[in-house]
Tab-separated table of C-alpha atoms and ligand atoms in Angstrom:
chain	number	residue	atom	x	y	z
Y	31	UNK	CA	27.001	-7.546	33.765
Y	32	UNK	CA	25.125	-4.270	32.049
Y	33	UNK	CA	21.313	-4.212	32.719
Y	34	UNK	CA	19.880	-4.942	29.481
Y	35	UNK	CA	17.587	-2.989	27.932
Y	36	UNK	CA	14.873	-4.619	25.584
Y	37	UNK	CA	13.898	-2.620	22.459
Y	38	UNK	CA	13.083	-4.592	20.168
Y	39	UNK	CA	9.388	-5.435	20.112
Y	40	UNK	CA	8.736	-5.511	16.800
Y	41	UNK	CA	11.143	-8.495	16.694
Y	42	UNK	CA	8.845	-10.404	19.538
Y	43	UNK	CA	7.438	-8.984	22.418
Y	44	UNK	CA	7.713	-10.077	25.986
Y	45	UNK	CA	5.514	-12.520	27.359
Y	46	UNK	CA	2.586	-11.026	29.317
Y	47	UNK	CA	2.260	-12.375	32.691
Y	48	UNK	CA	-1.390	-13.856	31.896
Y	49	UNK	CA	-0.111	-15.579	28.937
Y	50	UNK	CA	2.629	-17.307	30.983
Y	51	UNK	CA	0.111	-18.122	33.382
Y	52	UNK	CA	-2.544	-19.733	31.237
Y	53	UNK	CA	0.335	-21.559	29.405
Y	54	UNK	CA	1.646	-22.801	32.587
Y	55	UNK	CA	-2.112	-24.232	34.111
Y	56	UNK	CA	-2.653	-25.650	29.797
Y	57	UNK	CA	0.223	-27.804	30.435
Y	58	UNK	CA	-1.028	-29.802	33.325
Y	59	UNK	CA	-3.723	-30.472	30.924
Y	60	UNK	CA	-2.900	-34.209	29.652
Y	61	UNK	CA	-5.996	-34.716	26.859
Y	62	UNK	CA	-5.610	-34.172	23.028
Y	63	UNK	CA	-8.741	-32.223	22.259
Y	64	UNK	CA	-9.554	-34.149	19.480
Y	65	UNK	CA	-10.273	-37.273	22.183
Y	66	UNK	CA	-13.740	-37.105	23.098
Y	67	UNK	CA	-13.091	-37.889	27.396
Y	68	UNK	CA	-13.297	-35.292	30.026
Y	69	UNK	CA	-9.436	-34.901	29.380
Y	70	UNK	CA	-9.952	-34.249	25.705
Y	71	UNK	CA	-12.736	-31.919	26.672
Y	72	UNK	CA	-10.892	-30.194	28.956
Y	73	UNK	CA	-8.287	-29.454	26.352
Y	74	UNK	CA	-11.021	-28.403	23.759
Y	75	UNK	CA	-12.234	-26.352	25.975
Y	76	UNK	CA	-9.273	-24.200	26.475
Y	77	UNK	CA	-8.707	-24.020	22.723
Y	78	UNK	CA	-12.343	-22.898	21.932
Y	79	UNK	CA	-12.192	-19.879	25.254
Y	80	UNK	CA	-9.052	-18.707	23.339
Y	81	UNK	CA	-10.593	-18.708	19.847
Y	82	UNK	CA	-13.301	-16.811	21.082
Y	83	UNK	CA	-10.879	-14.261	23.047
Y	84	UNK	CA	-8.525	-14.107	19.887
Y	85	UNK	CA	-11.593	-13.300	17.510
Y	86	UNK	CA	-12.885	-10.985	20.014
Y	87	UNK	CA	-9.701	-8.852	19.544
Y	88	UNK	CA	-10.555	-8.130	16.112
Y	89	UNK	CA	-13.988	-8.373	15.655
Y	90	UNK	CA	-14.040	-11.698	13.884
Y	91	UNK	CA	-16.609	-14.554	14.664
Y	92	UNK	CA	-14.365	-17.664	16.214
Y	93	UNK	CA	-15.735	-19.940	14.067
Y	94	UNK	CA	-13.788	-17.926	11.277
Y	95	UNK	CA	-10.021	-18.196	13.771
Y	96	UNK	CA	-7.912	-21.117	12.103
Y	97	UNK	CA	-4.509	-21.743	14.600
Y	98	UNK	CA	-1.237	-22.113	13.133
Y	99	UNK	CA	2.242	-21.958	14.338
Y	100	UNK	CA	2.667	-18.605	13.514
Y	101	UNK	CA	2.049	-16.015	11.073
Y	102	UNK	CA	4.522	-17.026	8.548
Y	103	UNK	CA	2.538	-20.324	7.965
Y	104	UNK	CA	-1.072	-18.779	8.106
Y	105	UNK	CA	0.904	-16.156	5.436
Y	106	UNK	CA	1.625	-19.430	3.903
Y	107	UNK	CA	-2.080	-20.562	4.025
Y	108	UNK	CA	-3.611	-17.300	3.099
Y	109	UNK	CA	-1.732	-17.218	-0.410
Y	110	UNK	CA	-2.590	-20.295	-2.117
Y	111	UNK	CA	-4.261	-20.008	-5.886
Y	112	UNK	CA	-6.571	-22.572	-4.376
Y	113	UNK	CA	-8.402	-19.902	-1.877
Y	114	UNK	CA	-11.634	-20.130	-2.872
Y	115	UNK	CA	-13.344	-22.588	-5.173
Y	116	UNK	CA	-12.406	-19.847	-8.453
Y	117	UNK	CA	-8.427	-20.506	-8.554
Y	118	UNK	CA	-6.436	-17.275	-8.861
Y	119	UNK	CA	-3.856	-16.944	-10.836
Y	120	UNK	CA	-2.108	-13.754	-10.188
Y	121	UNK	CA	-1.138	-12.153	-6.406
Y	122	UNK	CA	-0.180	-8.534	-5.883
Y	123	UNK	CA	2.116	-8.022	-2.409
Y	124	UNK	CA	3.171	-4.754	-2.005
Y	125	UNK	CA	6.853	-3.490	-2.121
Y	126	UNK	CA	7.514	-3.707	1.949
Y	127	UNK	CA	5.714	-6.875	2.445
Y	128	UNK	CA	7.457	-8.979	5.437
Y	129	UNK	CA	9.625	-11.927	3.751
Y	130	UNK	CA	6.868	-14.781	4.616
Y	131	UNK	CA	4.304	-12.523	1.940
Y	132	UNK	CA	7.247	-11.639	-0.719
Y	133	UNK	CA	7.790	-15.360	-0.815
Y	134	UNK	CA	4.434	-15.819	-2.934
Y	135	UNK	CA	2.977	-18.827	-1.175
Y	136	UNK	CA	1.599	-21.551	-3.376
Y	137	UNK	CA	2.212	-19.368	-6.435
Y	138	UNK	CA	4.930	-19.802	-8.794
Y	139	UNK	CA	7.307	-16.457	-8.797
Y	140	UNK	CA	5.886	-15.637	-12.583
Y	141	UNK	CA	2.644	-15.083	-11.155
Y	142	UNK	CA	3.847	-12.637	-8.253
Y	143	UNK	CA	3.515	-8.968	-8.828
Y	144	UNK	CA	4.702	-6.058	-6.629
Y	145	UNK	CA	2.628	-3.163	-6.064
Y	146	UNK	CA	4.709	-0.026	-5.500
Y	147	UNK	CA	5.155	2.272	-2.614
Y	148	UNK	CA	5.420	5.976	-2.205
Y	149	UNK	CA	8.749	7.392	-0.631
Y	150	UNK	CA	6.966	7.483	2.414
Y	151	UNK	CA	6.706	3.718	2.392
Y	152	UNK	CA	2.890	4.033	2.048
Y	153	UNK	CA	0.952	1.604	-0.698
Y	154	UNK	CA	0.636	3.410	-4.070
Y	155	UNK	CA	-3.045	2.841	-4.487
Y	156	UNK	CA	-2.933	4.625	-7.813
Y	157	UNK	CA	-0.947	2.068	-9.215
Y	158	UNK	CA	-2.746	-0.683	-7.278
Y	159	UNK	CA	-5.968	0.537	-9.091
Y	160	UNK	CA	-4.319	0.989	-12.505
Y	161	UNK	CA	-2.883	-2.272	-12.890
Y	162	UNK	CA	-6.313	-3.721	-11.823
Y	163	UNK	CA	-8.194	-1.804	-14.111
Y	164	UNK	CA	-5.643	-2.952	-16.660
Y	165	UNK	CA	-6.478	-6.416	-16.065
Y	166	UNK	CA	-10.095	-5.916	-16.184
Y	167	UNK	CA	-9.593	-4.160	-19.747
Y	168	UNK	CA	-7.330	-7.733	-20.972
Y	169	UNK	CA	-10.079	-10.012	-19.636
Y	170	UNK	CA	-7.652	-11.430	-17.448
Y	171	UNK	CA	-9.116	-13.023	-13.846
Y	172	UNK	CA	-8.985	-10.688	-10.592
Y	173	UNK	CA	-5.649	-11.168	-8.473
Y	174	UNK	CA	-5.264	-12.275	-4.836
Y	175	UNK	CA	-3.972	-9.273	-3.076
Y	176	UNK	CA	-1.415	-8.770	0.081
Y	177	UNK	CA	-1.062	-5.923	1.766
Y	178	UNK	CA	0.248	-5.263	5.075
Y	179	UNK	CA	-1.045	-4.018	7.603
Y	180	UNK	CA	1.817	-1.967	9.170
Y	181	UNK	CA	5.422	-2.355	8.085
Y	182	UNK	CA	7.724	-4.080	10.978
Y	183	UNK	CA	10.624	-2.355	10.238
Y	184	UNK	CA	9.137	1.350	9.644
Y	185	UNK	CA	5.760	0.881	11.277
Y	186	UNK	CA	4.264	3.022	8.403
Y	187	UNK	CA	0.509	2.047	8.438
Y	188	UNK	CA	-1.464	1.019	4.946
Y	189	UNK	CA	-4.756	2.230	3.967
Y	190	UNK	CA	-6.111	-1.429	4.126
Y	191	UNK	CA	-9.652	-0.195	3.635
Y	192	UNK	CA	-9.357	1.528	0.594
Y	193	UNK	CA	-7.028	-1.054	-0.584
Y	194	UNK	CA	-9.767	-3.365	-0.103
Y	195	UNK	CA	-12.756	-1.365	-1.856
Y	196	UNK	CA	-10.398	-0.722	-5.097
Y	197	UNK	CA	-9.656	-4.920	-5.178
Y	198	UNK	CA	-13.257	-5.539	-4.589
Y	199	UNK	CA	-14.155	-3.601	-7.084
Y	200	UNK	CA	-12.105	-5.255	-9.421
Y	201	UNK	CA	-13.603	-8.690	-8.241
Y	202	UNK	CA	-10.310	-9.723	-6.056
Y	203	UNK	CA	-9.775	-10.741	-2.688
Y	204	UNK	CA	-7.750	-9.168	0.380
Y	205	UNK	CA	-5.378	-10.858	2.035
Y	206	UNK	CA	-3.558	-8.401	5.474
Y	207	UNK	CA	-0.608	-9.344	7.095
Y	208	UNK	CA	-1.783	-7.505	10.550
Y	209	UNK	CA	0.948	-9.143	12.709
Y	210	UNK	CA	2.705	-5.721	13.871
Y	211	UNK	CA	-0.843	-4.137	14.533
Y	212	UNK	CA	-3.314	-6.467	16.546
Y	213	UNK	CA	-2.630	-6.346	19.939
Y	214	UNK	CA	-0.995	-2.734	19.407
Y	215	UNK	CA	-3.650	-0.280	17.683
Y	216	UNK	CA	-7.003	-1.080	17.294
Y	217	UNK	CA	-7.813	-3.284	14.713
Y	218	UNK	CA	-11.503	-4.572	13.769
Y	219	UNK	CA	-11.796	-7.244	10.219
Y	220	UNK	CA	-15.155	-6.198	9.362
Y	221	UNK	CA	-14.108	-2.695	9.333
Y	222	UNK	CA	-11.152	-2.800	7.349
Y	223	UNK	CA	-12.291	-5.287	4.597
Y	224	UNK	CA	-9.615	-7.790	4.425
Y	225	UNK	CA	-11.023	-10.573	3.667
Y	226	UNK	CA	-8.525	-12.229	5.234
Y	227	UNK	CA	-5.927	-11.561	8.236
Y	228	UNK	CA	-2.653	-13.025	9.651
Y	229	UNK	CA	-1.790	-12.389	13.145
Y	230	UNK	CA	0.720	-13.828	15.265
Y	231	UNK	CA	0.771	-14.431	19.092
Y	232	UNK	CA	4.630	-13.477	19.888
Y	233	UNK	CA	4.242	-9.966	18.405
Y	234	UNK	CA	1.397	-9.356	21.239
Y	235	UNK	CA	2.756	-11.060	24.513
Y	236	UNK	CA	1.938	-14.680	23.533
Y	237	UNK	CA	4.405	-17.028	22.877
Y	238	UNK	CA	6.072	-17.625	19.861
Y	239	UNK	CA	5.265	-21.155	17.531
Y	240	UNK	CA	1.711	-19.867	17.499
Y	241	UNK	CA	-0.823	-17.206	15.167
Y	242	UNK	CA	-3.574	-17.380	13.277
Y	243	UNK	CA	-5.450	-16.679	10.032
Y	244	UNK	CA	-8.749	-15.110	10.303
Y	245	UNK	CA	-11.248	-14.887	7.717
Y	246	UNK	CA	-13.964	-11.974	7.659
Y	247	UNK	CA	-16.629	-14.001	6.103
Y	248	UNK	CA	-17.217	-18.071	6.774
Y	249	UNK	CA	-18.184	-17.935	3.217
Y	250	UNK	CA	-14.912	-18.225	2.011
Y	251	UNK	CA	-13.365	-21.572	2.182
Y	252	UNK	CA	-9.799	-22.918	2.403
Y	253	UNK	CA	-10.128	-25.609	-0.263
Y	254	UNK	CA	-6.622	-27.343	-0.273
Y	255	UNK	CA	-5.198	-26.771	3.233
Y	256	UNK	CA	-1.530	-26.491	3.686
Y	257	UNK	CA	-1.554	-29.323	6.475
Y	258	UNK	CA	-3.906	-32.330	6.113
Y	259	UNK	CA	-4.311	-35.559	7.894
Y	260	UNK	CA	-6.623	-35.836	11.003
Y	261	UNK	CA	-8.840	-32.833	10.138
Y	262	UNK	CA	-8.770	-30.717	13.060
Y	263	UNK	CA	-9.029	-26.720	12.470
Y	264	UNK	CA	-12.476	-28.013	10.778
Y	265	UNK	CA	-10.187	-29.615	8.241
Y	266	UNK	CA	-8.241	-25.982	7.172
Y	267	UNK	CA	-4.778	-27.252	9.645
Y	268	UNK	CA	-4.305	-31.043	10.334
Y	269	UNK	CA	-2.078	-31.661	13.450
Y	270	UNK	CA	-2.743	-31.743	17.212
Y	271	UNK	CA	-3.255	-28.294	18.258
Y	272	UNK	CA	-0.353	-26.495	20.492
Y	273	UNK	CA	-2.725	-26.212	23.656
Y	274	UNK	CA	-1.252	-24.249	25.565
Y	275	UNK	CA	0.593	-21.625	23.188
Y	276	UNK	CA	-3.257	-21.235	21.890
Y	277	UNK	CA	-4.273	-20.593	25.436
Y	278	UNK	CA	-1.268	-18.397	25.827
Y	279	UNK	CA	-2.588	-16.971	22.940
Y	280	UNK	CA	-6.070	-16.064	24.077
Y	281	UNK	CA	-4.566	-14.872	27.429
Y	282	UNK	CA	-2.329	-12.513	25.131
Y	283	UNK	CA	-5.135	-11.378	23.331
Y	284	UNK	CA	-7.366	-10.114	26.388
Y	285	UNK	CA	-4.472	-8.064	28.602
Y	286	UNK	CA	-4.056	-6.395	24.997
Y	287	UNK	CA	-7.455	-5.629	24.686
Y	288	UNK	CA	-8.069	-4.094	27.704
Y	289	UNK	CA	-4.987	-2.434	27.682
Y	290	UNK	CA	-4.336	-0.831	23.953
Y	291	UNK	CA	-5.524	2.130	24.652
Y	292	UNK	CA	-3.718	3.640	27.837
Y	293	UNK	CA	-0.564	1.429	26.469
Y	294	UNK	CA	-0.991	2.937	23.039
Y	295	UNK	CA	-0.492	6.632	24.280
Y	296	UNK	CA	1.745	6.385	26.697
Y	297	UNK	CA	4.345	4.287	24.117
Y	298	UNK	CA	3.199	6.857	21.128
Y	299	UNK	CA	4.573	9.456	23.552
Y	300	UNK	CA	7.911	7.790	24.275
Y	301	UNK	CA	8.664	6.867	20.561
Y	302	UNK	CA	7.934	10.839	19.735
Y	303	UNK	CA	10.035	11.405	22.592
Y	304	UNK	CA	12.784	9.390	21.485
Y	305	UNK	CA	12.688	10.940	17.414
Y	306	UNK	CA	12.650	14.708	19.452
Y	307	UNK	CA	16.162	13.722	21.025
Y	308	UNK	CA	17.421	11.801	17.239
Y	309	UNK	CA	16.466	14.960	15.749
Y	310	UNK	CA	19.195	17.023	18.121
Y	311	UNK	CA	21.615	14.680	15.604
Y	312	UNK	CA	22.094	13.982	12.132
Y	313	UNK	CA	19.339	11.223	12.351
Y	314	UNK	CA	16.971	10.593	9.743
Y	315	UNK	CA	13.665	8.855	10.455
Y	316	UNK	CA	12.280	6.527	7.945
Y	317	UNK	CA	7.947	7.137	7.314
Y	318	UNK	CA	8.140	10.165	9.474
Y	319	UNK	CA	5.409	11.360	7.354
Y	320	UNK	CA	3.237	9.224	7.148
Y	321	UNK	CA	0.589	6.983	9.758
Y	322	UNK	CA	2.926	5.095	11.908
Y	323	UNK	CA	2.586	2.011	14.732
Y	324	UNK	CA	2.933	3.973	17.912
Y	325	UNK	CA	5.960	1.760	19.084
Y	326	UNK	CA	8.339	1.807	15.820
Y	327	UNK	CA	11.016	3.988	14.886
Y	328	UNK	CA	13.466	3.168	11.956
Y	329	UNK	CA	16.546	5.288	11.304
Y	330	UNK	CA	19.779	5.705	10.668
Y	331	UNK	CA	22.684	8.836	10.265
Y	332	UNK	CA	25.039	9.029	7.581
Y	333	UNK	CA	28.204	6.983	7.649
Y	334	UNK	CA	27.153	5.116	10.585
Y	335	UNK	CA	26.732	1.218	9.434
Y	336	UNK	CA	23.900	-0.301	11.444
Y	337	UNK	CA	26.208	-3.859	12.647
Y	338	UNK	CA	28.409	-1.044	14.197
Y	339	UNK	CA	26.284	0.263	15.657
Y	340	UNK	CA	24.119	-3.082	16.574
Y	341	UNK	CA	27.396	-4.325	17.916
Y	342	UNK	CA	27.799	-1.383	20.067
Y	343	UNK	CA	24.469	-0.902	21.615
Y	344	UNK	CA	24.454	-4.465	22.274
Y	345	UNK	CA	27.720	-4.157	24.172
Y	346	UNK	CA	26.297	-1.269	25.923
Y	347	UNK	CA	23.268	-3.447	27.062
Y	348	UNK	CA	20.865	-2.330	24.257
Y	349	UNK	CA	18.614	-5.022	22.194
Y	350	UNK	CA	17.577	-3.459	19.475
Y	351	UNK	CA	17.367	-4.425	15.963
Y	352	UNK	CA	18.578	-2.994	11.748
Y	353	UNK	CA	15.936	-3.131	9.247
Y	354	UNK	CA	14.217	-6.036	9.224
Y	355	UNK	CA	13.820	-8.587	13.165
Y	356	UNK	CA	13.277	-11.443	10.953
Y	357	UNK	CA	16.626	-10.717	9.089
Y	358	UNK	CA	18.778	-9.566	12.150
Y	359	UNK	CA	21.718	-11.767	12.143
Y	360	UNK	CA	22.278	-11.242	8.872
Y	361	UNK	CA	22.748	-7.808	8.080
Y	362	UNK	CA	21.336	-6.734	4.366
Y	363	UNK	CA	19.905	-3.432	2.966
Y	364	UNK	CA	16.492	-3.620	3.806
Y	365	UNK	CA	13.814	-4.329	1.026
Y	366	UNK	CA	11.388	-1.686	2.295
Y	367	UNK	CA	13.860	1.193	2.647
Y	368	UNK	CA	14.892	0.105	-1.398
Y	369	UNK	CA	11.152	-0.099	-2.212
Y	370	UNK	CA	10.858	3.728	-0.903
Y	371	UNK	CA	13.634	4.626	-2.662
Y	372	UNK	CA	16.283	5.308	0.224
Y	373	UNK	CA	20.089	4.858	-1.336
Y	374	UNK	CA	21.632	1.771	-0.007
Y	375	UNK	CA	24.504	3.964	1.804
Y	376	UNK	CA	21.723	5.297	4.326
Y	377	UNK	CA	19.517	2.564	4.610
Y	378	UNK	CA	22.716	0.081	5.571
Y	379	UNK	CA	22.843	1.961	8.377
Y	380	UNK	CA	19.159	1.613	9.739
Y	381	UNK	CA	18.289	0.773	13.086
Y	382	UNK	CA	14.795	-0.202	13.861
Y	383	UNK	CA	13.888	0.619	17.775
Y	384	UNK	CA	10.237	-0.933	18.778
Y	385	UNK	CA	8.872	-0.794	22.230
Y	386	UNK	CA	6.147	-1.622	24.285
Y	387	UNK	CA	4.114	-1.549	27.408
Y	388	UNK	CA	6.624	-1.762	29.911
Y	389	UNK	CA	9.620	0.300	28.342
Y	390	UNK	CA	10.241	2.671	30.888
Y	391	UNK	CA	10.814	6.936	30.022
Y	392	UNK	CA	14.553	6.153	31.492
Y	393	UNK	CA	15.448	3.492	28.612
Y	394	UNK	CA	14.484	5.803	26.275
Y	395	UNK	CA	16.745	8.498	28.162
Y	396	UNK	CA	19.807	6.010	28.243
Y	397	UNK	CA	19.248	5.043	24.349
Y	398	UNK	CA	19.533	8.942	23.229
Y	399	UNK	CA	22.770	9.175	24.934
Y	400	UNK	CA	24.480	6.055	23.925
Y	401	UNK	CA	23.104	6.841	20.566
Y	402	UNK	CA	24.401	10.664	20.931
Y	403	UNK	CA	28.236	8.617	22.437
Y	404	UNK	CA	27.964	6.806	18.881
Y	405	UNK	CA	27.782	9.732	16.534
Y	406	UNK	CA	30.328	11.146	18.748
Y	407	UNK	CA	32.638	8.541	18.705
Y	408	UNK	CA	31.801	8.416	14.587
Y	409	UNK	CA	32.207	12.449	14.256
Y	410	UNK	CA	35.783	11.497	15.844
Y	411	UNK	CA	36.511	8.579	13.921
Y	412	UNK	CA	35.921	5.948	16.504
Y	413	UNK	CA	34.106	3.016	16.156
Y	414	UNK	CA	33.172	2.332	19.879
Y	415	UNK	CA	30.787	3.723	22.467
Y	416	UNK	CA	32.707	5.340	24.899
Y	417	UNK	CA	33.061	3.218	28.219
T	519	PLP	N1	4.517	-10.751	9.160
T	519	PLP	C1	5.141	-9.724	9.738
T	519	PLP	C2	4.782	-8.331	9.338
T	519	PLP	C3	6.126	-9.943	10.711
T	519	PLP	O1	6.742	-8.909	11.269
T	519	PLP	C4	6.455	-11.272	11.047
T	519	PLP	C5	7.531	-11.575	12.019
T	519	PLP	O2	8.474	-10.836	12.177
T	519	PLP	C6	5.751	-12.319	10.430
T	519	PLP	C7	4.800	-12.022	9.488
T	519	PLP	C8	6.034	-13.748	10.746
T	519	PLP	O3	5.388	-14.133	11.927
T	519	PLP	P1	5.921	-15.411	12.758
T	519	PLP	O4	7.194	-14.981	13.403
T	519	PLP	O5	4.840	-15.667	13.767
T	519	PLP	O6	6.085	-16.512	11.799
C-alpha cells in the first residue's frame, strides 16, 4: 500500500497528541457536570480548565466561551436577528464566506446581502462602507455583519479590524468566522473587534463535533438560543456538554499556543516552497497577492480538471482537497474563486493543498513531482500519473 501523505489541513487537522490524551483520561470521567456530586464536579471541572485555555487562545474572558458542536452551529448561533435585545433585520456575509455563513442563519434569504470581494479575494471595504452609509441615509436599522476571518479554500486573510470600525460606525455588529485562523496565526478578539467569533476545535488538533462562539464583550446577550431545555452554557446551548471533545478542545488550544509561532514559520516556508516549484509549471495560485494563512495554497493549471487530478493524487497516496474541504466529494466550481472573478474553466480545476505542523520538507518534495508527472501526463494527453 502507498504511504499516504496528508495535505489537507484546512479540511481537519490531525489530532494533537495532548488532545487525544486529555480526551482519553475525560472519558473515564462518569459525572454529567450539570450533577452537583464529586463526579459532576469532576466533569465541570474539566469543562471550565478548557474554557479558560480556549479563551486564553484568543484573548477572550471564559465567561464569554459558549461550546457547541462545531463551528457550523455556533455560525448558526452567531446569525440570528434575535442577537441582541434590538432585532436586526438585515446581515451582510461577504462573497467567500464558508457555506455554514452563506446559509444566513435565522434570517430569511431576502434579508441576506453579499458584500463583494476584490480579485484578490480580499473584502471590498469600499463597498462594505457604501452600502452602510446608504442605509444610514434611508433610515433603515444597522445590519449584522459576517466576515471571515481567512478563506479555507484560498487562505486570503480579511481586514477584520477595519471591517469592524466601518460597521461600528454605522451602529452594526461583527460577527468572524475565525475557524481557519485560531490555532494557526495569532489571533486576539479584543484586538480585532469582532464582536463575535466562531472557532472550531478540528481545524486546530481537537477533535471534530466540537467549537465554539466567543463573544468580545459579556454585554451582549444571546436572547433566543438555538438549543434550549436544561440551561447549561448559562442558558445560550441546552444539552449535556461533550466532555471530553471540550477537554480535547482545551488541550488543542494550549500545544497551539505555545507552538504558533515556530510552527507558523517553518509551514509559511514550506507552502512558499511548494508555490516556487508550481511556478516552474503552468500553475496559477489563487490570492497570491494578497495576506494569506501560512498553510494554504489554492491552484490550479489550465485544462487540468481538479477530480482528475484529485483522483490521481489520491491514487498516488496524496490527500489533498479542490476548492472547498466542506464540499469535497462533490466536485463544484468554487463560490470564492466565482466571487473573485476567476472563469469557471480555471477554477474547476482548483486544488486546495493545506498543511501543518508535522508536514515534513519531503512531502512537499514528492507533491511537486507528482504534480509536475500530472501536467506531463496532461501536456501528452494522458489522464494518469505515471506509475
Ligand atoms: N467555517 C469555516 C471557514 C470552515 O472552514 C469550516 C469547516 O470547514 C466551518 C466554518 C465549519 O466548521 P465545523 O466543521 O466545525 O462545523
Amino acid at each position: 500500500m502507498t504511504e499516504r501523505i496528508y495535505l489537507d489541513w484546512n479540511a481537519t487537522a490531525p489530532l494533537r497528541p495532548e488532545a487525544r490524551a486529555a480526551m482519553i483520561a475525560a472519558l473515564d470521567e462518569v459525572g454529567n457536570p450539570s450533577s452537583v456530586h464529586r463526579e459532576g464536579r469532576a466533569a465541570r471541572h474539566l469543562i471550565e480548565k478548557a474554557r479558560e485555555r480556549v479563551a486564553a487562545l484568543v484573548g477572550a474572558e471564559p465567561r464569554n466561551v459558549v461550546f457547541t458542536s462545531g463551528g457550523t452551529e455556533a455560525n448558526m448561533m452567531a446569525l440570528t436577528p434575535a442577537l441582541e435585545t434590538n432585532r436586526f433585520d438585515r446581515l451582510m456575509v461577504s462573497s467567500v464566506e464558508h457555506a455554514s455563513v452563506r446559509a444566513g442563519g435565522g434570517f430569511p434569504t431576502h434579508q441576506v446581502e453579499a458584500i463583494p470581494v476584490t480579485a484578490d479575494g480580499v473584502v471590498d471595504l469600499g463597498a462594505l462602507e457604501r452600502r452602510l452609509n446608504e442605509l444610514q441615509r434611508q433610515g433603515l436599522r444597522p445590519p449584522l455583519v459576517s466576515i471571515m476571518a481567512a478563506n479555507n479554500e484560498t487562505g486570503v486573510i480579511q481586514p477584520i479590524k477595519a471591517a469592524a470600525a466601518i460597521v461600528h460606525a454605522a451602529g452594526g455588529l461583527l460577527h468572524v468566522d475565525a475557524v481557519q485562523v485560531v490555532g494557526r496565526i495569532p489571533f486576539d478578539i479584543n484586538g480585532s473587534g469582532a464582536d463575535l467569533i466562531t472557532i472550531s476545535a478540528h481545524k486546530l488538533g481537537g477533535p471534530q463535533g466540537v467549537g465554539a462562539l466567543i463573544r468580545r464583550s459579556a454585554a451582549l446577550h444571546f436572547v433566543e438560543p438555538l438549543l434550549r431545555g436544561g440551561g447549561q452554557e448559562r442558558g445560550a446551548r441546552a444539552g449535556t456538554e461533550n466532555v471530553a471533545g471540550i477537554a480535547g478542545f482545551g488541550a488543542a488550544a494550549v500545544s497551539a499556543m505555545v507552538n504558533m509561532t515556530a510552527d507558523g514559520e517553518r509551514i509559511r516556508a514550506m507552502r512558499d516552497r511548494l508555490e516556487a516549484g508550481l511556478a516552474n509549471g503552468p500553475t496559477v495560485v489563487f490570492g497570491q497577492n494578497a495576506e494569506r494563512l501560512p498553510n494554504t495554497s489554492l491552484f490550479a493549471a489550465h485544462g487540468l480538471r481538479a477530480e482528475i487530478a484529485l483522483i490521481n493524487l489520491d491514487l498516488g497516496g496524496f490527500a489533498v482537497s479542490s476548492g472547498s474541504a466542506c464540499s469535497s466529494g462533490k466536485v463544484t466550481a468554487s463560490h470564492v474563486l466565482a466571487a473573485m472573478g476567476v472563469p469557471d474553466k480555471l477554477s474547476s480545476g482548483a486544488i486546495r493543498l493545506s498543511i501543518g505542523p508535522s508536514t515534513g520538507e519531503s512531502e512537499i518534495n514528492l507533491f511537486l513531482e507528482a504534480w509536475m508527472k500530472l501536467l506531463a501526463g496532461l501536456s501528452k494527453g494522458k489522464r494518469g500519473l505515471a506509475a
